[in-house]
Amino acid sequence: MFAVPFLLAPMIIIDWFIWGYSLCYSACSNHFIGNLNYVVLRQFRNALTAEFTNTRGHVLAGAHVLFNMFFKLICVSLTFPGCIAERGRVLPMILFAFIWSVIIYNPVTYWFWNSNGWLSVDLGRLPVLDFAGGNCVHIVSGFTCLAYSYILGPRNPKLLYNYRNSNTGHIIFGTFLVFMGWIGYIAGCDFKFSFNSIYIILNTLIAACASGIVWTAIDFFFSKFSMISFSSGIMTGLVVFTPGGGYVSSNAEFWKGIIFGVVGAISGNLATRLKYFFNIDDALDLFAVHGIPGIVGSMLTGIFANDLYDSKGGWVKGHWKQFGYQLLGLVVTSAYVFIMSMVFLYLIDLIPGFHLRIDKDFNRREREKTLKAKQLDQELESQTSPQQVVPHMSNSTEQMSFWEQVELQGTDGYEFNGEFMLDFMEFIRAIRPQDYEDDDLKDIIQAPNQYEGYIGQDFELHQEGVHNLTKRE
């Protein structure tokens, strides 16, 4: 779903311009959400507010607006494509994304990164250390996806038969781009380029590499090498180090990056199994790769943080209370995001025409099938004699509903007028079983001249399915 981030980006940018930045970073007496003092970026007109200042330093307000706008875009890009994968509708997703942007993301960002936020280091009452978005971005993303995936229900099992990823090359290339960009974002949260920025970059690299190695080693122990696993490990290392960032980086503490990477990889890899335990179909493992490492990284920051940027350090520096503050921050963030997401998704699903899933009756049918299976098992167990006749089970399968067929054919075809149906994976999925029948080979033998113009020229005839004529690369 490459289209989803681009589809949502204009709405998020306009929202950020009109009131999003003001709700996150305006100064007011309220410790939970900002006001509209900076609506449509009015602070640029005043020389006193044309510069943003906090404990990390100062930066031009315009640069701060752009920098944090891209943080929000990253959170959106991480969250929503995986939420609706292969079963969700786009229109209700857009409505939820707007509500999520205003009511969920903005308040959480205010809590941690506004100088007046009730969990901010600047205010100092309950200082939760979050250098580059462990809570504001990754815990928010992970628990939003968890709620959305739970409400939507699992994908149709027919979609998962002989399932494979769409393009491993895209995954590797995308991981490389994220890797490079992530380094700049974490170092950029220092608000200046200094020696500590270099230490942050080095520790980020170390954490990502350690996590990639450990994640791949775990999967190799149970199965085989996998570049997808390696990419997941790299992402997990980047995420788990995000809350610590500058708080755990110095010229003599590069070993902390290894600890963050190893612990993050183990926890994230194990977390990928939770979706099977709870039967929540998190298609892109966002909860395991972003939510859980965000939590783990926040806890490790509470243990290993130094007394930098007006913080008092973590447990190893004798400030054991910091670990409690970190637990408070992640529990509050997780609960708020998950509960609010569940409430709004449930309400949107009740609006006529805004049902979240393409096949809106799928979950009801699955529950009925499960209930019937349990009742049948109970009836079989209650039989006192083996000679009793078991109720006849029809071998005929139920006819698929129209919306189930639409969902199986791919959300691209229904939501985007088929614009992406010519993608390689969609082509393979939509292929007809008849194309593989032996009868087709007889047609070639009987009428060889019919295919004469295709063989050896611009097109190549595949023996597996003679009706599929693919242009030679």
GROMACS .gro file of N, CA and C in nm, residues 5-154:
model
  450
    5PRO      N    1   0.053   0.631   0.250
    5PRO     CA    2   0.125   0.747   0.305
    5PRO      C    3   0.111   0.872   0.221
    6PHE      N    4   0.117   0.857   0.088
    6PHE     CA    5   0.103   0.974   0.001
    6PHE      C    6  -0.039   1.030   0.005
    7LEU      N    7  -0.136   0.942   0.022
    7LEU     CA    8  -0.275   0.986   0.029
    7LEU      C    9  -0.301   1.065   0.156
    8LEU      N   10  -0.239   1.025   0.266
    8LEU     CA   11  -0.261   1.091   0.394
    8LEU      C   12  -0.172   1.213   0.415
    9ALA      N   13  -0.059   1.219   0.346
    9ALA     CA   14   0.037   1.327   0.369
    9ALA      C   15  -0.022   1.466   0.352
   10PRO      N   16  -0.097   1.497   0.244
   10PRO     CA   17  -0.152   1.632   0.233
   10PRO      C   18  -0.242   1.671   0.349
   11MET      N   19  -0.326   1.578   0.395
   11MET     CA   20  -0.414   1.608   0.507
   11MET      C   21  -0.335   1.636   0.634
   12ILE      N   22  -0.230   1.557   0.659
   12ILE     CA   23  -0.149   1.576   0.779
   12ILE      C   24  -0.073   1.708   0.772
   13ILE      N   25  -0.022   1.743   0.656
   13ILE     CA   26   0.052   1.869   0.641
   13ILE      C   27  -0.040   1.989   0.663
   14ILE      N   28  -0.160   1.986   0.604
   14ILE     CA   29  -0.255   2.096   0.623
   14ILE      C   30  -0.298   2.104   0.769
   15ASP      N   31  -0.325   1.989   0.829
   15ASP     CA   32  -0.360   1.986   0.972
   15ASP      C   33  -0.247   2.046   1.056
   16TRP      N   34  -0.124   2.011   1.025
   16TRP     CA   35  -0.009   2.063   1.100
   16TRP      C   36   0.002   2.214   1.082
   17PHE      N   37  -0.023   2.262   0.964
   17PHE     CA   38  -0.014   2.406   0.936
   17PHE      C   39  -0.124   2.484   1.009
   18ILE      N   40  -0.246   2.433   1.007
   18ILE     CA   41  -0.358   2.509   1.063
   18ILE      C   42  -0.354   2.508   1.216
   19TRP      N   43  -0.358   2.388   1.277
   19TRP     CA   44  -0.362   2.386   1.423
   19TRP      C   45  -0.275   2.277   1.486
   20GLY      N   46  -0.223   2.183   1.408
   20GLY     CA   47  -0.147   2.073   1.467
   20GLY      C   48  -0.026   2.119   1.545
   21TYR      N   49   0.057   2.203   1.482
   21TYR     CA   50   0.176   2.251   1.552
   21TYR      C   51   0.138   2.330   1.676
   22SER      N   52   0.033   2.410   1.667
   22SER     CA   53  -0.009   2.490   1.782
   22SER      C   54  -0.055   2.401   1.897
   23LEU      N   55  -0.129   2.295   1.867
   23LEU     CA   56  -0.176   2.205   1.972
   23LEU      C   57  -0.062   2.129   2.038
   24CYS      N   58   0.048   2.112   1.966
   24CYS     CA   59   0.162   2.037   2.020
   24CYS      C   60   0.262   2.127   2.093
   25TYR      N   61   0.283   2.249   2.045
   25TYR     CA   62   0.398   2.327   2.094
   25TYR      C   63   0.365   2.468   2.141
   26SER      N   64   0.239   2.509   2.142
   26SER     CA   65   0.208   2.642   2.194
   26SER      C   66   0.221   2.641   2.346
   27ALA      N   67   0.256   2.756   2.403
   27ALA     CA   68   0.276   2.769   2.547
   27ALA      C   69   0.145   2.813   2.612
   28CYS      N   70   0.100   2.737   2.710
   28CYS     CA   71  -0.022   2.774   2.784
   28CYS      C   72  -0.014   2.710   2.921
   29SER      N   73  -0.110   2.745   3.008
   29SER     CA   74  -0.109   2.693   3.145
   29SER      C   75  -0.157   2.549   3.152
   30ASN      N   76  -0.220   2.499   3.046
   30ASN     CA   77  -0.269   2.363   3.041
   30ASN      C   78  -0.153   2.267   3.021
   31HIS      N   79  -0.147   2.160   3.099
   31HIS     CA   80  -0.037   2.064   3.091
   31HIS      C   81  -0.068   1.944   3.002
   32PHE      N   82  -0.183   1.944   2.935
   32PHE     CA   83  -0.225   1.826   2.860
   32PHE      C   84  -0.241   1.851   2.710
   33ILE      N   85  -0.273   1.971   2.670
   33ILE     CA   86  -0.290   2.001   2.527
   33ILE      C   87  -0.268   2.150   2.507
   34GLY      N   88  -0.213   2.185   2.391
   34GLY     CA   89  -0.186   2.325   2.363
   34GLY      C   90  -0.311   2.402   2.323
   35ASN      N   91  -0.293   2.533   2.302
   35ASN     CA   92  -0.404   2.617   2.258
   35ASN      C   93  -0.382   2.656   2.111
   36LEU      N   94  -0.455   2.756   2.066
   36LEU     CA   95  -0.447   2.797   1.926
   36LEU      C   96  -0.369   2.927   1.909
   37ASN      N   97  -0.275   2.954   1.999
   37ASN     CA   98  -0.194   3.076   1.986
   37ASN      C   99  -0.108   3.075   1.861
   38TYR      N  100  -0.066   2.954   1.818
   38TYR     CA  101   0.022   2.944   1.701
   38TYR      C  102  -0.054   2.896   1.577
   39VAL      N  103  -0.186   2.914   1.576
   39VAL     CA  104  -0.265   2.868   1.463
   39VAL      C  105  -0.216   2.934   1.335
   40VAL      N  106  -0.213   2.859   1.226
   40VAL     CA  107  -0.158   2.899   1.096
   40VAL      C  108  -0.021   2.963   1.111
   41LEU      N  109   0.056   2.913   1.207
   41LEU     CA  110   0.197   2.953   1.228
   41LEU      C  111   0.210   3.104   1.252
   42ARG      N  112   0.124   3.159   1.336
   42ARG     CA  113   0.128   3.303   1.363
   42ARG      C  114   0.253   3.345   1.439
   43GLN      N  115   0.321   3.249   1.503
   43GLN     CA  116   0.438   3.285   1.582
   43GLN      C  117   0.550   3.342   1.496
   44PHE      N  118   0.547   3.314   1.365
   44PHE     CA  119   0.653   3.366   1.278
   44PHE      C  120   0.651   3.519   1.270
   45ARG      N  121   0.538   3.580   1.302
   45ARG     CA  122   0.526   3.725   1.290
   45ARG      C  123   0.588   3.798   1.408
   46ASN      N  124   0.612   3.725   1.516
   46ASN     CA  125   0.665   3.787   1.638
   46ASN      C  126   0.810   3.744   1.656
   47ALA      N  127   0.899   3.841   1.676
   47ALA     CA  128   1.041   3.809   1.691
   47ALA      C  129   1.068   3.726   1.815
   48LEU      N  130   0.983   3.739   1.919
   48LEU     CA  131   1.004   3.665   2.044
   48LEU      C  132   0.971   3.516   2.027
   49THR      N  133   0.882   3.484   1.936
   49THR     CA  134   0.842   3.344   1.916
   49THR      C  135   0.893   3.287   1.784
   50ALA      N  136   0.978   3.359   1.716
   50ALA     CA  137   1.034   3.310   1.589
   50ALA      C  138   1.146   3.210   1.612
   51GLU      N  139   1.174   3.179   1.739
   51GLU     CA  140   1.278   3.083   1.775
   51GLU      C  141   1.222   2.989   1.880
   52PHE      N  142   1.245   2.859   1.861
   52PHE     CA  143   1.198   2.759   1.957
   52PHE      C  144   1.312   2.723   2.051
   53THR      N  145   1.284   2.723   2.182
   53THR     CA  146   1.388   2.699   2.282
   53THR      C  147   1.340   2.597   2.384
   54ASN      N  148   1.426   2.503   2.419
   54ASN     CA  149   1.402   2.414   2.533
   54ASN      C  150   1.536   2.375   2.592
   55THR      N  151   1.538   2.270   2.676
   55THR     CA  152   1.660   2.234   2.747
   55THR      C  153   1.771   2.185   2.655
   56ARG      N  154   1.738   2.144   2.533
   56ARG     CA  155   1.841   2.096   2.440
   56ARG      C  156   1.907   2.209   2.363
   57GLY      N  157   1.847   2.326   2.362
   57GLY     CA  158   1.903   2.438   2.289
   57GLY      C  159   1.794   2.518   2.222
   58HIS      N  160   1.829   2.589   2.119
   58HIS     CA  161   1.731   2.669   2.046
   58HIS      C  162   1.750   2.648   1.896
   59VAL      N  163   1.640   2.666   1.824
   59VAL     CA  164   1.639   2.646   1.680
   59VAL      C  165   1.534   2.738   1.621
   60LEU      N  166   1.550   2.777   1.497
   60LEU     CA  167   1.451   2.861   1.431
   60LEU      C  168   1.314   2.792   1.431
   61ALA      N  169   1.211   2.870   1.457
   61ALA     CA  170   1.077   2.813   1.465
   61ALA      C  171   1.037   2.746   1.333
   62GLY      N  172   1.078   2.804   1.221
   62GLY     CA  173   1.045   2.743   1.093
   62GLY      C  174   1.107   2.606   1.077
   63ALA      N  175   1.233   2.592   1.116
   63ALA     CA  176   1.300   2.462   1.110
   63ALA      C  177   1.234   2.363   1.205
   64HIS      N  178   1.193   2.411   1.322
   64HIS     CA  179   1.128   2.323   1.419
   64HIS      C  180   0.992   2.275   1.367
   65VAL      N  181   0.919   2.363   1.300
   65VAL     CA  182   0.790   2.325   1.242
   65VAL      C  183   0.809   2.215   1.138
   66LEU      N  184   0.903   2.233   1.047
   66LEU     CA  185   0.927   2.134   0.942
   66LEU      C  186   0.978   2.003   1.000
   67PHE      N  187   1.073   2.012   1.093
   67PHE     CA  188   1.134   1.892   1.150
   67PHE      C  189   1.028   1.805   1.217
   68ASN      N  190   0.942   1.865   1.298
   68ASN     CA  191   0.841   1.787   1.370
   68ASN      C  192   0.723   1.750   1.282
   69MET      N  193   0.701   1.823   1.174
   69MET     CA  194   0.599   1.782   1.078
   69MET      C  195   0.638   1.650   1.014
   70PHE      N  196   0.766   1.636   0.981
   70PHE     CA  197   0.811   1.511   0.921
   70PHE      C  198   0.809   1.397   1.022
   71PHE      N  199   0.827   1.427   1.150
   71PHE     CA  200   0.809   1.324   1.252
   71PHE      C  201   0.666   1.268   1.246
   72LYS      N  202   0.570   1.358   1.235
   72LYS     CA  203   0.430   1.315   1.230
   72LYS      C  204   0.402   1.236   1.103
   73LEU      N  205   0.459   1.280   0.991
   73LEU     CA  206   0.441   1.207   0.866
   73LEU      C  207   0.502   1.068   0.875
   74ILE      N  208   0.616   1.055   0.941
   74ILE     CA  209   0.677   0.924   0.959
   74ILE      C  210   0.586   0.833   1.040
   75CYS      N  211   0.529   0.887   1.147
   75CYS     CA  212   0.439   0.808   1.231
   75CYS      C  213   0.319   0.760   1.150
   76VAL      N  214   0.264   0.848   1.067
   76VAL     CA  215   0.150   0.810   0.981
   76VAL      C  216   0.192   0.703   0.881
   77SER      N  217   0.309   0.721   0.819
   77SER     CA  218   0.356   0.625   0.718
   77SER      C  219   0.384   0.489   0.779
   78LEU      N  220   0.429   0.486   0.903
   78LEU     CA  221   0.454   0.359   0.970
   78LEU      C  222   0.325   0.288   1.007
   79THR      N  223   0.224   0.365   1.043
   79THR     CA  224   0.107   0.308   1.108
   79THR      C  225   0.002   0.254   1.011
   80PHE      N  226  -0.045   0.337   0.920
   80PHE     CA  227  -0.171   0.307   0.852
   80PHE      C  228  -0.161   0.207   0.737
   81PRO      N  229  -0.051   0.199   0.660
   81PRO     CA  230  -0.050   0.095   0.556
   81PRO      C  231  -0.065  -0.046   0.612
   82GLY      N  232   0.000  -0.074   0.724
   82GLY     CA  233  -0.010  -0.207   0.782
   82GLY      C  234  -0.143  -0.234   0.848
   83CYS      N  235  -0.211  -0.128   0.894
   83CYS     CA  236  -0.339  -0.146   0.962
   83CYS      C  237  -0.445  -0.206   0.871
   84ILE      N  238  -0.453  -0.157   0.749
   84ILE     CA  239  -0.563  -0.197   0.661
   84ILE      C  240  -0.521  -0.301   0.558
   85ALA      N  241  -0.405  -0.360   0.575
   85ALA     CA  242  -0.348  -0.447   0.473
   85ALA      C  243  -0.446  -0.556   0.431
   86GLU      N  244  -0.485  -0.556   0.304
   86GLU     CA  245  -0.558  -0.662   0.236
   86GLU      C  246  -0.699  -0.687   0.290
   87ARG      N  247  -0.752  -0.590   0.365
   87ARG     CA  248  -0.890  -0.610   0.412
   87ARG      C  249  -0.961  -0.480   0.449
   88GLY      N  250  -0.888  -0.371   0.474
   88GLY     CA  251  -0.949  -0.248   0.522
   88GLY      C  252  -0.985  -0.152   0.409
   89ARG      N  253  -1.083  -0.067   0.436
   89ARG     CA  254  -1.126   0.035   0.340
   89ARG      C  255  -1.050   0.165   0.364
   90VAL      N  256  -1.033   0.241   0.257
   90VAL     CA  257  -0.952   0.362   0.263
   90VAL      C  258  -1.031   0.480   0.319
   91LEU      N  259  -1.158   0.496   0.280
   91LEU     CA  260  -1.235   0.613   0.324
   91LEU      C  261  -1.248   0.621   0.475
   92PRO      N  262  -1.292   0.517   0.546
   92PRO     CA  263  -1.295   0.526   0.692
   92PRO      C  264  -1.156   0.540   0.753
   93MET      N  265  -1.054   0.486   0.687
   93MET     CA  266  -0.918   0.504   0.738
   93MET      C  267  -0.878   0.651   0.735
   94ILE      N  268  -0.916   0.724   0.629
   94ILE     CA  269  -0.884   0.866   0.620
   94ILE      C  270  -0.954   0.943   0.732
   95LEU      N  271  -1.080   0.910   0.757
   95LEU     CA  272  -1.153   0.976   0.866
   95LEU      C  273  -1.087   0.947   1.000
   96PHE      N  274  -1.051   0.821   1.023
   96PHE     CA  275  -0.985   0.788   1.150
   96PHE      C  276  -0.849   0.856   1.161
   97ALA      N  277  -0.775   0.863   1.050
   97ALA     CA  278  -0.643   0.927   1.053
   97ALA      C  279  -0.654   1.074   1.093
   98PHE      N  280  -0.759   1.141   1.048
   98PHE     CA  281  -0.779   1.281   1.087
   98PHE      C  282  -0.807   1.291   1.237
   99ILE      N  283  -0.897   1.207   1.287
   99ILE     CA  284  -0.928   1.207   1.430
   99ILE      C  285  -0.805   1.169   1.511
  100TRP      N  286  -0.735   1.068   1.465
  100TRP     CA  287  -0.613   1.023   1.532
  100TRP      C  288  -0.510   1.135   1.539
  101SER      N  289  -0.495   1.209   1.431
  101SER     CA  290  -0.397   1.317   1.426
  101SER      C  291  -0.427   1.425   1.529
  102VAL      N  292  -0.554   1.461   1.543
  102VAL     CA  293  -0.592   1.572   1.631
  102VAL      C  294  -0.603   1.529   1.776
  103ILE      N  295  -0.665   1.415   1.802
  103ILE     CA  296  -0.703   1.378   1.938
  103ILE      C  297  -0.605   1.280   2.003
  104ILE      N  298  -0.529   1.207   1.924
  104ILE     CA  299  -0.437   1.108   1.982
  104ILE      C  300  -0.292   1.154   1.970
  105TYR      N  301  -0.245   1.182   1.849
  105TYR     CA  302  -0.104   1.216   1.832
  105TYR      C  303  -0.068   1.349   1.897
  106ASN      N  304  -0.147   1.453   1.873
  106ASN     CA  305  -0.113   1.587   1.923
  106ASN      C  306  -0.102   1.594   2.075
  107PRO      N  307  -0.199   1.541   2.151
  107PRO     CA  308  -0.184   1.547   2.297
  107PRO      C  309  -0.062   1.471   2.349
  108VAL      N  310  -0.036   1.351   2.293
  108VAL     CA  311   0.079   1.273   2.341
  108VAL      C  312   0.209   1.348   2.315
  109THR      N  313   0.222   1.409   2.198
  109THR     CA  314   0.341   1.489   2.168
  109THR      C  315   0.354   1.605   2.265
  110TYR      N  316   0.244   1.669   2.298
  110TYR     CA  317   0.247   1.780   2.393
  110TYR      C  318   0.296   1.734   2.530
  111TRP      N  319   0.252   1.618   2.575
  111TRP     CA  320   0.291   1.570   2.706
  111TRP      C  321   0.442   1.559   2.722
  112PHE      N  322   0.508   1.510   2.617
  112PHE     CA  323   0.650   1.480   2.629
  112PHE      C  324   0.741   1.592   2.580
  113TRP      N  325   0.703   1.659   2.473
  113TRP     CA  326   0.797   1.750   2.407
  113TRP      C  327   0.763   1.898   2.421
  114ASN      N  328   0.650   1.931   2.477
  114ASN     CA  329   0.623   2.071   2.507
  114ASN      C  330   0.680   2.103   2.645
  115SER      N  331   0.739   2.220   2.659
  115SER     CA  332   0.801   2.257   2.786
  115SER      C  333   0.701   2.259   2.900
  116ASN      N  334   0.573   2.268   2.868
  116ASN     CA  335   0.469   2.272   2.971
  116ASN      C  336   0.394   2.140   2.985
  117GLY      N  337   0.436   2.037   2.911
  117GLY     CA  338   0.369   1.908   2.918
  117GLY      C  339   0.390   1.840   3.052
  118TRP      N  340   0.291   1.768   3.098
  118TRP     CA  341   0.297   1.712   3.233
  118TRP      C  342   0.400   1.600   3.247
  119LEU      N  343   0.448   1.544   3.137
  119LEU     CA  344   0.552   1.441   3.142
  119LEU      C  345   0.685   1.489   3.085
  120SER      N  346   0.699   1.619   3.061
  120SER     CA  347   0.820   1.670   2.996
  120SER      C  348   0.933   1.691   3.096
  121VAL      N  349   1.054   1.681   3.044
  121VAL     CA  350   1.173   1.707   3.126
  121VAL      C  351   1.180   1.854   3.164
  122ASP      N  352   1.137   1.941   3.076
  122ASP     CA  353   1.143   2.085   3.103
  122ASP      C  354   1.059   2.124   3.223
  123LEU      N  355   0.939   2.068   3.235
  123LEU     CA  356   0.853   2.099   3.348
  123LEU      C  357   0.909   2.039   3.476
  124GLY      N  358   0.962   1.916   3.468
  124GLY     CA  359   1.034   1.856   3.579
  124GLY      C  360   0.951   1.793   3.687
  125ARG      N  361   0.820   1.783   3.672
  125ARG     CA  362   0.738   1.722   3.776
  125ARG      C  363   0.742   1.569   3.767
  126LEU      N  364   0.710   1.518   3.650
  126LEU     CA  365   0.720   1.373   3.623
  126LEU      C  366   0.800   1.357   3.495
  127PRO      N  367   0.930   1.384   3.500
  127PRO     CA  368   1.010   1.390   3.376
  127PRO      C  369   1.032   1.252   3.313
  128VAL      N  370   0.972   1.231   3.197
  128VAL     CA  371   0.992   1.108   3.121
  128VAL      C  372   1.088   1.139   3.007
  129LEU      N  373   1.195   1.063   2.997
  129LEU     CA  374   1.298   1.087   2.896
  129LEU      C  375   1.256   1.022   2.764
  130ASP      N  376   1.240   1.104   2.663
  130ASP     CA  377   1.209   1.055   2.528
  130ASP      C  378   1.282   1.146   2.431
  131PHE      N  379   1.400   1.102   2.389
  131PHE     CA  380   1.486   1.190   2.311
  131PHE      C  381   1.433   1.214   2.170
  132ALA      N  382   1.388   1.108   2.102
  132ALA     CA  383   1.353   1.123   1.960
  132ALA      C  384   1.224   1.054   1.919
  133GLY      N  385   1.137   1.020   2.015
  133GLY     CA  386   1.006   0.970   1.976
  133GLY      C  387   0.973   0.827   2.012
  134GLY      N  388   1.035   0.771   2.114
  134GLY     CA  389   0.999   0.635   2.153
  134GLY      C  390   0.854   0.625   2.194
  135ASN      N  391   0.806   0.723   2.269
  135ASN     CA  392   0.665   0.727   2.308
  135ASN      C  393   0.579   0.794   2.202
  136CYS      N  394   0.621   0.913   2.160
  136CYS     CA  395   0.538   0.996   2.072
  136CYS      C  396   0.518   0.933   1.935
  137VAL      N  397   0.612   0.857   1.887
  137VAL     CA  398   0.602   0.800   1.752
  137VAL      C  399   0.579   0.649   1.757
  138HIS      N  400   0.665   0.576   1.823
  138HIS     CA  401   0.665   0.430   1.807
  138HIS      C  402   0.563   0.360   1.896
  139ILE      N  403   0.549   0.400   2.020
  139ILE     CA  404   0.443   0.341   2.102
  139ILE      C  405   0.307   0.382   2.048
  140VAL      N  406   0.295   0.507   2.005
  140VAL     CA  407   0.170   0.552   1.943
  140VAL      C  408   0.139   0.470   1.818
  141SER      N  409   0.238   0.451   1.732
  141SER     CA  410   0.219   0.374   1.609
  141SER      C  411   0.184   0.229   1.639
  142GLY      N  412   0.259   0.166   1.729
  142GLY     CA  413   0.239   0.025   1.759
  142GLY      C  414   0.102  -0.005   1.817
  143PHE      N  415   0.056   0.077   1.912
  143PHE     CA  416  -0.072   0.050   1.977
  143PHE      C  417  -0.190   0.095   1.892
  144THR      N  418  -0.169   0.193   1.805
  144THR     CA  419  -0.274   0.227   1.709
  144THR      C  420  -0.297   0.110   1.614
  145CYS      N  421  -0.189   0.053   1.563
  145CYS     CA  422  -0.201  -0.061   1.472
  145CYS      C  423  -0.260  -0.182   1.543
  146LEU      N  424  -0.226  -0.201   1.669
  146LEU     CA  425  -0.282  -0.313   1.745
  146LEU      C  426  -0.433  -0.300   1.756
  147ALA      N  427  -0.481  -0.179   1.787
  147ALA     CA  428  -0.625  -0.157   1.798
  147ALA      C  429  -0.695  -0.173   1.663
  148TYR      N  430  -0.636  -0.116   1.559
  148TYR     CA  431  -0.697  -0.122   1.426
  148TYR      C  432  -0.702  -0.267   1.377
  149SER      N  433  -0.594  -0.341   1.396
  149SER     CA  434  -0.591  -0.481   1.352
  149SER      C  435  -0.692  -0.565   1.428
  150TYR      N  436  -0.710  -0.535   1.556
  150TYR     CA  437  -0.806  -0.609   1.637
  150TYR      C  438  -0.948  -0.583   1.590
  151ILE      N  439  -0.980  -0.456   1.562
  151ILE     CA  440  -1.115  -0.421   1.518
  151ILE      C  441  -1.145  -0.482   1.380
  152LEU      N  442  -1.047  -0.476   1.289
  152LEU     CA  443  -1.069  -0.529   1.154
  152LEU      C  444  -1.084  -0.680   1.153
  153GLY      N  445  -1.013  -0.747   1.242
  153GLY     CA  446  -1.012  -0.892   1.240
  153GLY      C  447  -0.906  -0.946   1.146
  154PRO      N  448  -0.885  -1.076   1.144
  154PRO     CA  449  -0.779  -1.134   1.060
  154PRO      C  450  -0.814  -1.128   0.912
   0.00000   0.00000   0.00000
